[in-house]
Amino acid sequence: MAYGYSLAVLVGVSLGVLVGQSTWALRGLDPLFQVLRTVPPLAWLPISLAGFRDGHPSAIFVIFITSIWPIIINTSIGIRNIPEDYRNVAKVIRLNGAEYFVKIMLPAAAPFIFSGLRIGVGLSWLAIIAAEMLIGGVGIGFFIWDAWNSSRISDIILALVYVGLVGYALDRIVAFVGRKVTRGTAAS
């Protein structure tokens, strides 16, 4: 999960910045993003299995493709909502592109970015559980499916509690990092 989610963070924030800054990129890419984000995680699995011919990279791809959309969308909204005063101050003090990115753009958009990261980590956890059910072999998703096939309902309930607790912990970790990075302005 860490690989797919990390890749989604890297690509999602980068694309979100591009789409947030460029009206042309927004007009060209947003319709594509809106179509692709509505495809359910499990619908990507057969395509990824056909492409990668292996369960491990397929699972990473499903996690990536599932969690990237809220990251892109929230990042682009955060970039587009940077107050005009911030942009004007950057012009007055003549910040170059890199300085503007680090000192103005990222801090101003960080609460939006971390909202997308929180949604994305939840979706990536959801995707890996579902993928493990279908790919089989290992993982909590496989455990749940195997328990179902063996009529062990109590094991399924225990696994669901575990899934919920781990999902909650992942959300809290991202929220904690968001509060530290944004100095308390990110949603908790």
C-alpha positions as a Markdown table, in Angstrom:
| # | Residue | x | y | z |
|---|---|---|---|---|
| 1 | Met | 0.0 | 0.0 | 0.0 |
| 2 | Ala | 2.8 | 2.4 | 0.8 |
| 3 | Tyr | 4.3 | 2.2 | -2.7 |
| 4 | Gly | 1.0 | 2.8 | -4.5 |
| 5 | Tyr | 0.0 | 5.6 | -2.1 |
| 6 | Ser | 3.4 | 7.3 | -2.2 |
| 7 | Leu | 3.4 | 7.3 | -6.0 |
| 8 | Ala | -0.2 | 8.7 | -5.9 |
| 9 | Val | 1.0 | 11.5 | -3.6 |
| 10 | Leu | 3.9 | 12.4 | -5.8 |
| 11 | Val | 2.0 | 12.3 | -9.1 |
| 12 | Gly | -1.2 | 13.7 | -7.7 |
| 13 | Val | 0.3 | 16.7 | -6.0 |
| 14 | Ser | 2.3 | 17.5 | -9.2 |
| 15 | Leu | -0.7 | 17.2 | -11.5 |
| 16 | Gly | -2.8 | 19.1 | -9.0 |
| 17 | Val | -0.3 | 22.0 | -9.1 |
| 18 | Leu | -0.3 | 21.9 | -12.9 |
| 19 | Val | -4.1 | 21.9 | -13.2 |
| 20 | Gly | -4.5 | 24.5 | -10.4 |
| 21 | Gln | -2.1 | 26.9 | -12.1 |
| 22 | Ser | -3.1 | 26.5 | -15.7 |
| 23 | Thr | -6.6 | 27.1 | -17.1 |
| 24 | Trp | -5.6 | 25.2 | -20.2 |
| 25 | Ala | -4.6 | 22.2 | -18.2 |
| 26 | Leu | -7.8 | 22.4 | -16.2 |
| 27 | Arg | -10.0 | 22.5 | -19.3 |
| 28 | Gly | -8.1 | 19.7 | -20.9 |
| 29 | Leu | -7.5 | 17.3 | -18.0 |
| 30 | Asp | -10.4 | 17.9 | -15.6 |
| 31 | Pro | -13.0 | 16.1 | -17.8 |
| 32 | Leu | -10.6 | 13.1 | -18.1 |
| 33 | Phe | -10.0 | 13.1 | -14.3 |
| 34 | Gln | -13.8 | 13.3 | -13.7 |
| 35 | Val | -14.4 | 10.3 | -15.9 |
| 36 | Leu | -11.5 | 8.1 | -14.5 |
| 37 | Arg | -12.2 | 8.9 | -10.9 |
| 38 | Thr | -15.6 | 7.3 | -11.1 |
| 39 | Val | -14.3 | 3.9 | -12.2 |
| 40 | Pro | -14.5 | 1.6 | -9.1 |
| 41 | Pro | -11.2 | 0.3 | -7.8 |
| 42 | Leu | -12.0 | -3.4 | -8.6 |
| 43 | Ala | -12.8 | -2.5 | -12.2 |
| 44 | Trp | -9.1 | -1.5 | -12.6 |
| 45 | Leu | -7.9 | -4.9 | -11.4 |
| 46 | Pro | -8.4 | -7.0 | -14.5 |
| 47 | Ile | -6.7 | -4.3 | -16.7 |
| 48 | Ser | -3.8 | -4.1 | -14.3 |
| 49 | Leu | -3.5 | -7.9 | -14.1 |
| 50 | Ala | -3.5 | -8.1 | -18.0 |
| 51 | Gly | -0.9 | -5.3 | -18.2 |
| 52 | Phe | 1.5 | -6.4 | -15.3 |
| 53 | Arg | 0.8 | -10.2 | -15.4 |
| 54 | Asp | 1.5 | -10.2 | -11.6 |
| 55 | Gly | -0.6 | -9.6 | -8.6 |
| 56 | His | 1.9 | -7.4 | -6.7 |
| 57 | Pro | 2.4 | -4.6 | -9.2 |
| 58 | Ser | -1.3 | -4.9 | -10.1 |
| 59 | Ala | -2.2 | -4.2 | -6.5 |
| 60 | Ile | 0.1 | -1.2 | -6.4 |
| 61 | Phe | -1.5 | 0.1 | -9.6 |
| 62 | Val | -5.0 | -0.3 | -8.2 |
| 63 | Ile | -4.0 | 1.6 | -5.0 |
| 64 | Phe | -2.3 | 4.3 | -7.1 |
| 65 | Ile | -5.2 | 4.8 | -9.5 |
| 66 | Thr | -7.8 | 4.7 | -6.7 |
| 67 | Ser | -6.1 | 7.2 | -4.4 |
| 68 | Ile | -4.7 | 9.7 | -6.9 |
| 69 | Trp | -8.0 | 11.5 | -7.8 |
| 70 | Pro | -8.8 | 13.2 | -4.5 |
| 71 | Ile | -5.2 | 14.3 | -4.3 |
| 72 | Ile | -5.2 | 15.9 | -7.7 |
| 73 | Ile | -8.6 | 17.5 | -7.3 |
| 74 | Asn | -8.0 | 18.9 | -3.8 |
| 75 | Thr | -4.5 | 20.1 | -4.7 |
| 76 | Ser | -5.8 | 21.9 | -7.8 |
| 77 | Ile | -8.6 | 23.6 | -5.8 |
| 78 | Gly | -6.1 | 24.7 | -3.2 |
| 79 | Ile | -3.8 | 26.2 | -5.8 |
| 80 | Arg | -6.7 | 28.0 | -7.5 |
| 81 | Asn | -7.9 | 29.4 | -4.2 |
| 82 | Ile | -4.6 | 31.1 | -3.3 |
| 83 | Pro | -5.7 | 34.6 | -2.2 |
| 84 | Glu | -4.9 | 37.3 | -4.8 |
| 85 | Asp | -3.1 | 39.3 | -2.0 |
| 86 | Tyr | -0.5 | 36.5 | -1.7 |
| 87 | Arg | 0.1 | 36.6 | -5.5 |
| 88 | Asn | 0.4 | 40.4 | -5.4 |
| 89 | Val | 2.9 | 40.2 | -2.5 |
| 90 | Ala | 5.0 | 37.7 | -4.4 |
| 91 | Lys | 5.1 | 40.0 | -7.4 |
| 92 | Val | 6.0 | 43.0 | -5.2 |
| 93 | Ile | 8.9 | 41.2 | -3.5 |
| 94 | Arg | 9.9 | 39.7 | -6.9 |
| 95 | Leu | 9.8 | 36.0 | -5.9 |
| 96 | Asn | 11.1 | 33.7 | -8.6 |
| 97 | Gly | 9.1 | 30.6 | -9.6 |
| 98 | Ala | 10.8 | 28.3 | -7.1 |
| 99 | Glu | 10.5 | 30.8 | -4.2 |
| 100 | Tyr | 6.9 | 31.4 | -5.0 |
| 101 | Phe | 6.2 | 27.7 | -5.1 |
| 102 | Val | 7.9 | 27.0 | -1.7 |
| 103 | Lys | 7.0 | 30.2 | 0.2 |
| 104 | Ile | 3.5 | 31.0 | -1.2 |
| 105 | Met | 1.9 | 28.2 | -3.2 |
| 106 | Leu | 2.6 | 25.1 | -1.0 |
| 107 | Pro | 1.8 | 26.8 | 2.4 |
| 108 | Ala | -1.4 | 28.3 | 1.0 |
| 109 | Ala | -2.6 | 25.1 | -0.6 |
| 110 | Ala | -1.4 | 22.7 | 2.1 |
| 111 | Pro | -4.8 | 22.4 | 4.0 |
| 112 | Phe | -6.4 | 21.4 | 0.7 |
| 113 | Ile | -3.6 | 19.1 | -0.2 |
| 114 | Phe | -3.8 | 17.3 | 3.1 |
| 115 | Ser | -7.6 | 17.0 | 2.8 |
| 116 | Gly | -6.9 | 15.1 | -0.5 |
| 117 | Leu | -4.2 | 13.1 | 1.2 |
| 118 | Arg | -6.6 | 12.0 | 3.9 |
| 119 | Ile | -9.2 | 10.9 | 1.5 |
| 120 | Gly | -6.6 | 9.2 | -0.7 |
| 121 | Val | -5.1 | 7.2 | 2.2 |
| 122 | Gly | -8.6 | 5.9 | 3.0 |
| 123 | Leu | -9.3 | 5.0 | -0.5 |
| 124 | Ser | -5.9 | 3.2 | -0.9 |
| 125 | Trp | -6.7 | 1.1 | 2.2 |
| 126 | Leu | -10.1 | 0.3 | 0.7 |
| 127 | Ala | -8.5 | -0.7 | -2.6 |
| 128 | Ile | -5.8 | -3.0 | -1.1 |
| 129 | Ile | -8.4 | -4.9 | 0.9 |
| 130 | Ala | -10.6 | -5.4 | -2.2 |
| 131 | Ala | -7.6 | -6.3 | -4.4 |
| 132 | Glu | -6.4 | -8.9 | -1.9 |
| 133 | Met | -9.8 | -10.5 | -1.9 |
| 134 | Leu | -9.6 | -11.1 | -5.6 |
| 135 | Ile | -5.8 | -11.6 | -6.1 |
| 136 | Gly | -5.6 | -14.0 | -3.1 |
| 137 | Gly | -2.7 | -15.5 | -1.3 |
| 138 | Val | -1.9 | -13.0 | 1.4 |
| 139 | Gly | -3.3 | -10.0 | 3.3 |
| 140 | Ile | -6.3 | -9.1 | 5.3 |
| 141 | Gly | -8.5 | -9.0 | 2.2 |
| 142 | Phe | -7.6 | -12.6 | 1.5 |
| 143 | Phe | -8.1 | -13.5 | 5.1 |
| 144 | Ile | -11.7 | -12.1 | 5.0 |
| 145 | Trp | -12.5 | -14.0 | 1.8 |
| 146 | Asp | -11.0 | -17.2 | 3.1 |
| 147 | Ala | -13.0 | -16.9 | 6.3 |
| 148 | Trp | -16.1 | -16.4 | 4.2 |
| 149 | Asn | -15.4 | -19.5 | 2.2 |
| 150 | Ser | -14.8 | -21.4 | 5.5 |
| 151 | Ser | -18.0 | -20.0 | 7.1 |
| 152 | Arg | -16.0 | -18.3 | 9.9 |
| 153 | Ile | -18.2 | -15.3 | 10.5 |
| 154 | Ser | -16.6 | -14.4 | 13.8 |
| 155 | Asp | -13.2 | -14.2 | 12.0 |
| 156 | Ile | -14.8 | -11.9 | 9.4 |
| 157 | Ile | -16.2 | -9.6 | 12.1 |
| 158 | Leu | -12.8 | -9.5 | 13.8 |
| 159 | Ala | -11.1 | -8.7 | 10.5 |
| 160 | Leu | -13.6 | -5.9 | 9.8 |
| 161 | Val | -12.8 | -4.3 | 13.2 |
| 162 | Tyr | -9.1 | -4.6 | 12.4 |
| 163 | Val | -9.6 | -3.0 | 8.9 |
| 164 | Gly | -11.6 | -0.2 | 10.5 |
| 165 | Leu | -9.0 | 0.5 | 13.2 |
| 166 | Val | -6.1 | 0.4 | 10.7 |
| 167 | Gly | -8.0 | 2.8 | 8.4 |
| 168 | Tyr | -8.6 | 5.1 | 11.3 |
| 169 | Ala | -5.0 | 5.0 | 12.3 |
| 170 | Leu | -3.8 | 5.8 | 8.8 |
| 171 | Asp | -6.2 | 8.8 | 8.7 |
| 172 | Arg | -5.0 | 10.0 | 12.0 |
| 173 | Ile | -1.4 | 9.8 | 10.9 |
| 174 | Val | -2.0 | 11.8 | 7.8 |
| 175 | Ala | -4.1 | 14.3 | 9.8 |
| 176 | Phe | -1.3 | 14.6 | 12.3 |
| 177 | Val | 1.3 | 15.3 | 9.7 |
| 178 | Gly | -1.1 | 17.8 | 8.0 |
| 179 | Arg | -1.5 | 19.7 | 11.3 |
| 180 | Lys | 2.3 | 19.8 | 11.8 |
| 181 | Val | 3.0 | 20.9 | 8.2 |
| 182 | Thr | 0.2 | 23.5 | 8.1 |
| 183 | Arg | 0.7 | 24.6 | 11.7 |
| 184 | Gly | -2.9 | 23.7 | 12.6 |
| 185 | Thr | -4.8 | 25.0 | 9.6 |
| 186 | Ala | -5.4 | 21.6 | 8.0 |
| 187 | Ala | -8.7 | 19.9 | 8.9 |
| 188 | Ser | -8.3 | 17.3 | 11.7 |
